Amino acid sequence: MRLFKDDVNRLHVDSGSPFREGLSRIGRWSIYYAAVGIFAGVGAIIFYYLCQLGMRIFLDSLAGFRPPSSAGEYALFVPGIGEVNRWVLLILPACGGLLSGWLVYTFAPEAAGAGNDAAIHAYHNTEGFIRTRVPFVKTLATVITLTTGGSGGREGPIAQIGAGIGSLVATKLKLSARERRILMAAGIAAGVGSIFRAPLAGALFAAEFLYRDPEFEYEVIIPAGMASVIAYCLFCTVFGWGSLLESPDFIFRNPLELGPYLVLALVVAGSGVLFIKLFHGTTRLFNQLKIPNYLKPAIGGGLTGIIGFFLPHTLAFGYGYAQKALTQEVALPFLLSLAIGKMFTTSFSIGSGGSGGLFGPSIVIGAALGGVVGQLFHQLIPGVVGSPGAFVVVGMASFFAAVSNTPISTIIFVSEMTNSYHLLLPSLLVCSTAYLATRRWTIFKSQVWRRIDSPAHAGEFFVDVLQTIKVKDLLDRVRKVIMIPESMPFADFKKHFSETEQHYFPVMDQQGKLSRIFSVNDIRSVLFSPGIGQLVVMKDIGTSEIITTSPSDDLNSVLKKFTVKNIDSLPVVRDEDPRELIGMLNRREVIAFYNQRVQDMKSLA
């Protein structure tokens, strides 16, 4: 009994150290995630405050333009009393574009545009590294662009700002590339989740928006969730709690309503493709202009100002108009002009190189489209569609899901943003349908199709795919070879050697079983030596320590065997008899088969 007790005590002592080490690691990483959440939360607070300040100085004081705010956008400054000056609205976006363009292209050209693409590119291609100056330049450039009338949102910029903070923390701590990418994604979630008051959606969005397929970067969800919660609490402590938009308590009760929702899905899908092509077409056009880059946002701002002169509601953020659509305070023609005009002003403002996000405009466009479809069906079949505002909520979610390939996180996003969770069923139907109809296109060009296409995971999937392939799958590529009898004199082998293209020579015993093997390199030094031809037989040549493979082995283990002694061909023997040779498998055939399998997987996806 005493011996048993000693063994148990020793077990507890031995297992305590790894346990304590695990706790220490968890605690250390929790501090990292918390630090990213705190810094990103502070960044979101500063960014939001500067946006409010810029709106008061530029659009309010200079142009007299005071667009409505959403329920969760608390006014930090007392609004002015002047009237709208459309002529100022005409030139103000161009002035803002010129200033933001100079700032970006002088100090951090990667801060141009929406911000999401830059963050996605950094995750996949630069090991999550973002220059330290980028968050600061992105903050100022975005504030200038959006508060002078440029059409855009906060999501893309805050995503890049949060990504930069996460990257900076990881770089200062000298973490690995994988760990830097995780903290970068946590920063994205913290920034987006806090400023849109949607912490769960922020975490899911950071894991989902990296890919065009409905695939998640699963290893970042927990870190992103922790950082997002901390940043959200910080932000709401300063600016108040509650959702960004206030929505009536819409409830889905009538299955017949799914018919009009499917019509909304088709409208959203078609409009989403139009917006994607318009945005990327505008971007290409400005990229081809042979003028200094810092002047391009000014031209884009000028075009935005022309539209804003006639349709002021298409400028700046536009969340207040989405709020009005939810409560049916705007008419159908207004909603149509908002949806179409917002596509153009956003394309001109951001596609020209101005700094701003695409999530915000997509939410406003989707809200307008949902409002149009909802009002039309309410007029046609009021008994089925009793609440047109519900279509506004679903339109918000489905439009961004269609243009960004993020169907899951966007549903949660809009539910948290509107504090409306009773429309999950129609939202899932419309988002899924719109996503499937538009998955060939994406507003984010840096997205890759799936994890296997990401340079960040290239090595992992090399092993994963190899482990699913067995040698038996390549038996048609296993080359039949002539075995050399042990008793063959070396002189006779030299004659045989001159008539063959083999490089590896298995040696068989009297029963025809594999006993030895040698290569050309093993006999090169004595191949032309005189006097040994009849003195040496093949039993004396080669090694009996044979590295073999069998049909049940996977290719990952096969490649490891190739590298043990840097050999190019392996004997394939039967599983039931490791001395019965089937043939020789070349390293080149293994790699070619792997490449073909990966290509087949991509073509089927």
mmCIF file of N, CA, C and O in Angstrom, residues 363-424:
data_model
loop_
_atom_site.group_PDB
_atom_site.id
_atom_site.type_symbol
_atom_site.label_atom_id
_atom_site.label_comp_id
_atom_site.label_asym_id
_atom_site.label_seq_id
_atom_site.Cartn_x
_atom_site.Cartn_y
_atom_site.Cartn_z
ATOM 1 N N ILE A 363 -24.167 48.483 -45.298
ATOM 2 C CA ILE A 363 -25.308 48.404 -44.384
ATOM 3 C C ILE A 363 -26.396 49.387 -44.812
ATOM 4 O O ILE A 363 -27.591 49.061 -44.837
ATOM 5 N N VAL A 364 -25.988 50.609 -45.175
ATOM 6 C CA VAL A 364 -26.962 51.626 -45.580
ATOM 7 C C VAL A 364 -27.630 51.226 -46.904
ATOM 8 O O VAL A 364 -28.857 51.342 -47.055
ATOM 9 N N ILE A 365 -26.834 50.760 -47.868
ATOM 10 C CA ILE A 365 -27.393 50.332 -49.158
ATOM 11 C C ILE A 365 -28.358 49.165 -48.953
ATOM 12 O O ILE A 365 -29.458 49.124 -49.508
ATOM 13 N N GLY A 366 -27.935 48.175 -48.149
ATOM 14 C CA GLY A 366 -28.793 47.034 -47.874
ATOM 15 C C GLY A 366 -30.077 47.436 -47.171
ATOM 16 O O GLY A 366 -31.154 46.897 -47.468
ATOM 17 N N ALA A 367 -29.975 48.389 -46.242
ATOM 18 C CA ALA A 367 -31.174 48.871 -45.552
ATOM 19 C C ALA A 367 -32.137 49.519 -46.537
ATOM 20 O O ALA A 367 -33.353 49.308 -46.479
ATOM 21 N N ALA A 368 -31.582 50.329 -47.469
ATOM 22 C CA ALA A 368 -32.431 50.999 -48.458
ATOM 23 C C ALA A 368 -33.101 49.988 -49.386
ATOM 24 O O ALA A 368 -34.304 50.090 -49.664
ATOM 25 N N LEU A 369 -32.350 49.006 -49.844
ATOM 26 C CA LEU A 369 -32.932 47.984 -50.727
ATOM 27 C C LEU A 369 -33.989 47.170 -49.997
ATOM 28 O O LEU A 369 -35.052 46.858 -50.552
ATOM 29 N N GLY A 370 -33.689 46.809 -48.754
ATOM 30 C CA GLY A 370 -34.678 46.080 -47.973
ATOM 31 C C GLY A 370 -35.943 46.895 -47.755
ATOM 32 O O GLY A 370 -37.064 46.363 -47.802
ATOM 33 N N GLY A 371 -35.754 48.202 -47.524
ATOM 34 C CA GLY A 371 -36.912 49.075 -47.352
ATOM 35 C C GLY A 371 -37.756 49.165 -48.612
ATOM 36 O O GLY A 371 -38.999 49.158 -48.541
ATOM 37 N N VAL A 372 -37.093 49.215 -49.771
ATOM 38 C CA VAL A 372 -37.825 49.280 -51.046
ATOM 39 C C VAL A 372 -38.657 48.014 -51.248
ATOM 40 O O VAL A 372 -39.860 48.067 -51.536
ATOM 41 N N VAL A 373 -38.015 46.848 -51.100
ATOM 42 C CA VAL A 373 -38.724 45.582 -51.315
ATOM 43 C C VAL A 373 -39.825 45.407 -50.272
ATOM 44 O O VAL A 373 -40.954 44.983 -50.586
ATOM 45 N N GLY A 374 -39.528 45.742 -49.022
ATOM 46 C CA GLY A 374 -40.520 45.604 -47.972
ATOM 47 C C GLY A 374 -41.739 46.484 -48.200
ATOM 48 O O GLY A 374 -42.884 46.035 -48.031
ATOM 49 N N GLN A 375 -41.511 47.740 -48.602
ATOM 50 C CA GLN A 375 -42.646 48.637 -48.838
ATOM 51 C C GLN A 375 -43.483 48.190 -50.034
ATOM 52 O O GLN A 375 -44.715 48.256 -50.008
ATOM 53 N N LEU A 376 -42.806 47.727 -51.091
ATOM 54 C CA LEU A 376 -43.549 47.265 -52.271
ATOM 55 C C LEU A 376 -44.445 46.070 -51.933
ATOM 56 O O LEU A 376 -45.629 46.029 -52.305
ATOM 57 N N PHE A 377 -43.901 45.089 -51.225
ATOM 58 C CA PHE A 377 -44.700 43.906 -50.884
ATOM 59 C C PHE A 377 -45.762 44.241 -49.836
ATOM 60 O O PHE A 377 -46.818 43.604 -49.800
ATOM 61 N N HIS A 378 -45.477 45.217 -48.994
ATOM 62 C CA HIS A 378 -46.488 45.627 -48.022
ATOM 63 C C HIS A 378 -47.698 46.243 -48.734
ATOM 64 O O HIS A 378 -48.848 46.050 -48.301
ATOM 65 N N GLN A 379 -47.432 46.964 -49.823
ATOM 66 C CA GLN A 379 -48.528 47.545 -50.605
ATOM 67 C C GLN A 379 -49.279 46.477 -51.400
ATOM 68 O O GLN A 379 -50.505 46.555 -51.558
ATOM 69 N N LEU A 380 -48.536 45.461 -51.896
ATOM 70 C CA LEU A 380 -49.163 44.424 -52.725
ATOM 71 C C LEU A 380 -49.888 43.373 -51.888
ATOM 72 O O LEU A 380 -51.019 42.979 -52.205
ATOM 73 N N ILE A 381 -49.241 42.885 -50.850
ATOM 74 C CA ILE A 381 -49.828 41.810 -50.025
ATOM 75 C C ILE A 381 -49.652 42.154 -48.538
ATOM 76 O O ILE A 381 -48.837 41.534 -47.834
ATOM 77 N N PRO A 382 -50.376 43.149 -48.060
ATOM 78 C CA PRO A 382 -50.217 43.565 -46.654
ATOM 79 C C PRO A 382 -50.530 42.466 -45.657
ATOM 80 O O PRO A 382 -50.026 42.483 -44.527
ATOM 81 N N GLY A 383 -51.325 41.488 -46.068
ATOM 82 C CA GLY A 383 -51.634 40.393 -45.155
ATOM 83 C C GLY A 383 -50.460 39.471 -44.908
ATOM 84 O O GLY A 383 -50.414 38.766 -43.899
ATOM 85 N N VAL A 384 -49.532 39.439 -45.840
ATOM 86 C CA VAL A 384 -48.341 38.590 -45.695
ATOM 87 C C VAL A 384 -47.170 39.385 -45.129
ATOM 88 O O VAL A 384 -46.491 38.954 -44.193
ATOM 89 N N VAL A 385 -46.904 40.548 -45.731
ATOM 90 C CA VAL A 385 -45.811 41.418 -45.272
ATOM 91 C C VAL A 385 -46.430 42.547 -44.455
ATOM 92 O O VAL A 385 -46.876 43.560 -44.996
ATOM 93 N N GLY A 386 -46.474 42.345 -43.145
ATOM 94 C CA GLY A 386 -47.078 43.348 -42.280
ATOM 95 C C GLY A 386 -46.097 44.364 -41.753
ATOM 96 O O GLY A 386 -46.487 45.451 -41.332
ATOM 97 N N SER A 387 -44.788 44.030 -41.747
ATOM 98 C CA SER A 387 -43.773 44.928 -41.188
ATOM 99 C C SER A 387 -42.651 45.133 -42.197
ATOM 100 O O SER A 387 -41.685 44.357 -42.241
ATOM 101 N N PRO A 388 -42.750 46.167 -43.057
ATOM 102 C CA PRO A 388 -41.685 46.418 -44.041
ATOM 103 C C PRO A 388 -40.323 46.656 -43.400
ATOM 104 O O PRO A 388 -39.292 46.384 -44.003
ATOM 105 N N GLY A 389 -40.330 47.155 -42.154
ATOM 106 C CA GLY A 389 -39.056 47.412 -41.481
ATOM 107 C C GLY A 389 -38.236 46.156 -41.259
ATOM 108 O O GLY A 389 -37.005 46.219 -41.179
ATOM 109 N N ALA A 390 -38.900 45.006 -41.164
ATOM 110 C CA ALA A 390 -38.152 43.754 -40.993
ATOM 111 C C ALA A 390 -37.274 43.481 -42.201
ATOM 112 O O ALA A 390 -36.173 42.923 -42.080
ATOM 113 N N PHE A 391 -37.742 43.887 -43.383
ATOM 114 C CA PHE A 391 -36.946 43.704 -44.594
ATOM 115 C C PHE A 391 -35.705 44.595 -44.577
ATOM 116 O O PHE A 391 -34.701 44.288 -45.217
ATOM 117 N N VAL A 392 -35.778 45.700 -43.854
ATOM 118 C CA VAL A 392 -34.613 46.582 -43.716
ATOM 119 C C VAL A 392 -33.502 45.862 -42.958
ATOM 120 O O VAL A 392 -32.332 45.887 -43.360
ATOM 121 N N VAL A 393 -33.865 45.193 -41.862
ATOM 122 C CA VAL A 393 -32.877 44.451 -41.070
ATOM 123 C C VAL A 393 -32.236 43.353 -41.911
ATOM 124 O O VAL A 393 -31.007 43.204 -41.961
ATOM 125 N N VAL A 394 -33.058 42.565 -42.586
ATOM 126 C CA VAL A 394 -32.544 41.462 -43.399
ATOM 127 C C VAL A 394 -31.747 41.996 -44.584
ATOM 128 O O VAL A 394 -30.726 41.412 -44.974
ATOM 129 N N GLY A 395 -32.170 43.111 -45.158
ATOM 130 C CA GLY A 395 -31.419 43.721 -46.259
ATOM 131 C C GLY A 395 -30.034 44.152 -45.837
ATOM 132 O O GLY A 395 -29.056 43.991 -46.578
ATOM 133 N N MET A 396 -29.920 44.725 -44.638
ATOM 134 C CA MET A 396 -28.601 45.119 -44.117
ATOM 135 C C MET A 396 -27.651 43.928 -44.095
ATOM 136 O O MET A 396 -26.507 44.001 -44.558
ATOM 137 N N ALA A 397 -28.133 42.834 -43.501
ATOM 138 C CA ALA A 397 -27.267 41.653 -43.349
ATOM 139 C C ALA A 397 -26.919 41.044 -44.701
ATOM 140 O O ALA A 397 -25.756 40.724 -44.974
ATOM 141 N N SER A 398 -27.911 40.892 -45.561
ATOM 142 C CA SER A 398 -27.697 40.132 -46.795
ATOM 143 C C SER A 398 -26.831 40.880 -47.798
ATOM 144 O O SER A 398 -26.063 40.263 -48.538
ATOM 145 N N PHE A 399 -26.927 42.211 -47.850
ATOM 146 C CA PHE A 399 -26.132 42.932 -48.852
ATOM 147 C C PHE A 399 -24.641 42.821 -48.540
ATOM 148 O O PHE A 399 -23.832 42.523 -49.425
ATOM 149 N N PHE A 400 -24.269 43.036 -47.287
ATOM 150 C CA PHE A 400 -22.845 42.919 -46.968
ATOM 151 C C PHE A 400 -22.374 41.480 -47.070
ATOM 152 O O PHE A 400 -21.236 41.215 -47.476
ATOM 153 N N ALA A 401 -23.243 40.518 -46.703
ATOM 154 C CA ALA A 401 -22.878 39.109 -46.868
ATOM 155 C C ALA A 401 -22.610 38.789 -48.332
ATOM 156 O O ALA A 401 -21.705 38.019 -48.663
ATOM 157 N N ALA A 402 -23.387 39.406 -49.229
ATOM 158 C CA ALA A 402 -23.233 39.146 -50.660
ATOM 159 C C ALA A 402 -21.941 39.734 -51.213
ATOM 160 O O ALA A 402 -21.271 39.102 -52.028
ATOM 161 N N VAL A 403 -21.572 40.926 -50.776
ATOM 162 C CA VAL A 403 -20.401 41.577 -51.373
ATOM 163 C C VAL A 403 -19.098 41.171 -50.696
ATOM 164 O O VAL A 403 -18.025 41.320 -51.281
ATOM 165 N N SER A 404 -19.177 40.644 -49.470
ATOM 166 C CA SER A 404 -17.946 40.350 -48.728
ATOM 167 C C SER A 404 -17.726 38.871 -48.457
ATOM 168 O O SER A 404 -16.693 38.500 -47.888
ATOM 169 N N ASN A 405 -18.674 38.002 -48.847
ATOM 170 C CA ASN A 405 -18.563 36.568 -48.584
ATOM 171 C C ASN A 405 -18.446 36.247 -47.094
ATOM 172 O O ASN A 405 -17.646 35.401 -46.684
ATOM 173 N N THR A 406 -19.247 36.933 -46.276
ATOM 174 C CA THR A 406 -19.243 36.680 -44.828
ATOM 175 C C THR A 406 -20.672 36.452 -44.344
ATOM 176 O O THR A 406 -21.212 37.261 -43.578
ATOM 177 N N PRO A 407 -21.319 35.351 -44.755
ATOM 178 C CA PRO A 407 -22.738 35.173 -44.432
ATOM 179 C C PRO A 407 -23.028 34.958 -42.954
ATOM 180 O O PRO A 407 -24.065 35.389 -42.452
ATOM 181 N N ILE A 408 -22.127 34.305 -42.229
ATOM 182 C CA ILE A 408 -22.420 33.966 -40.838
ATOM 183 C C ILE A 408 -22.213 35.161 -39.917
ATOM 184 O O ILE A 408 -23.115 35.556 -39.166
ATOM 185 N N SER A 409 -21.031 35.763 -39.970
ATOM 186 C CA SER A 409 -20.750 36.867 -39.048
ATOM 187 C C SER A 409 -21.649 38.060 -39.312
ATOM 188 O O SER A 409 -22.011 38.789 -38.380
ATOM 189 N N THR A 410 -22.056 38.271 -40.568
ATOM 190 C CA THR A 410 -22.891 39.429 -40.874
ATOM 191 C C THR A 410 -24.277 39.284 -40.265
ATOM 192 O O THR A 410 -24.878 40.275 -39.824
ATOM 193 N N ILE A 411 -24.819 38.076 -40.231
ATOM 194 C CA ILE A 411 -26.116 37.858 -39.582
ATOM 195 C C ILE A 411 -26.035 38.258 -38.113
ATOM 196 O O ILE A 411 -26.911 38.960 -37.579
ATOM 197 N N ILE A 412 -24.965 37.828 -37.439
ATOM 198 C CA ILE A 412 -24.781 38.176 -36.028
ATOM 199 C C ILE A 412 -24.531 39.674 -35.884
ATOM 200 O O ILE A 412 -25.029 40.313 -34.956
ATOM 201 N N PHE A 413 -23.762 40.241 -36.818
ATOM 202 C CA PHE A 413 -23.470 41.669 -36.808
ATOM 203 C C PHE A 413 -24.756 42.482 -36.746
ATOM 204 O O PHE A 413 -24.953 43.321 -35.858
ATOM 205 N N VAL A 414 -25.623 42.255 -37.708
ATOM 206 C CA VAL A 414 -26.843 43.053 -37.804
ATOM 207 C C VAL A 414 -27.765 42.779 -36.631
ATOM 208 O O VAL A 414 -28.447 43.693 -36.128
ATOM 209 N N SER A 415 -27.798 41.545 -36.158
ATOM 210 C CA SER A 415 -28.622 41.237 -34.987
ATOM 211 C C SER A 415 -28.151 42.027 -33.775
ATOM 212 O O SER A 415 -28.967 42.577 -33.017
ATOM 213 N N GLU A 416 -26.838 42.106 -33.570
ATOM 214 C CA GLU A 416 -26.309 42.877 -32.442
ATOM 215 C C GLU A 416 -26.461 44.376 -32.661
ATOM 216 O O GLU A 416 -26.761 45.128 -31.732
ATOM 217 N N MET A 417 -26.248 44.822 -33.898
ATOM 218 C CA MET A 417 -26.334 46.256 -34.189
ATOM 219 C C MET A 417 -27.751 46.793 -34.022
ATOM 220 O O MET A 417 -27.950 47.962 -33.668
ATOM 221 N N THR A 418 -28.753 45.968 -34.293
ATOM 222 C CA THR A 418 -30.146 46.407 -34.217
ATOM 223 C C THR A 418 -30.856 45.887 -32.972
ATOM 224 O O THR A 418 -32.015 46.221 -32.746
ATOM 225 N N ASN A 419 -30.156 45.045 -32.190
ATOM 226 C CA ASN A 419 -30.756 44.410 -31.008
ATOM 227 C C ASN A 419 -32.030 43.668 -31.403
ATOM 228 O O ASN A 419 -33.024 43.666 -30.681
ATOM 229 N N SER A 420 -31.983 43.023 -32.566
ATOM 230 C CA SER A 420 -33.138 42.302 -33.087
ATOM 231 C C SER A 420 -32.705 40.881 -33.426
ATOM 232 O O SER A 420 -31.970 40.661 -34.385
ATOM 233 N N TYR A 421 -33.182 39.919 -32.623
ATOM 234 C CA TYR A 421 -32.748 38.534 -32.775
ATOM 235 C C TYR A 421 -33.865 37.612 -33.257
ATOM 236 O O TYR A 421 -33.684 36.405 -33.335
ATOM 237 N N HIS A 422 -35.027 38.181 -33.568
ATOM 238 C CA HIS A 422 -36.148 37.352 -33.977
ATOM 239 C C HIS A 422 -36.223 37.164 -35.494
ATOM 240 O O HIS A 422 -37.171 36.558 -35.990
ATOM 241 N N LEU A 423 -35.251 37.734 -36.215
ATOM 242 C CA LEU A 423 -35.254 37.611 -37.667
ATOM 243 C C LEU A 423 -34.097 36.747 -38.160
ATOM 244 O O LEU A 423 -33.674 36.851 -39.314
ATOM 245 N N LEU A 424 -33.584 35.885 -37.282
ATOM 246 C CA LEU A 424 -32.450 35.045 -37.669
ATOM 247 C C LEU A 424 -32.825 34.088 -38.794
ATOM 248 O O LEU A 424 -32.021 33.819 -39.692
#
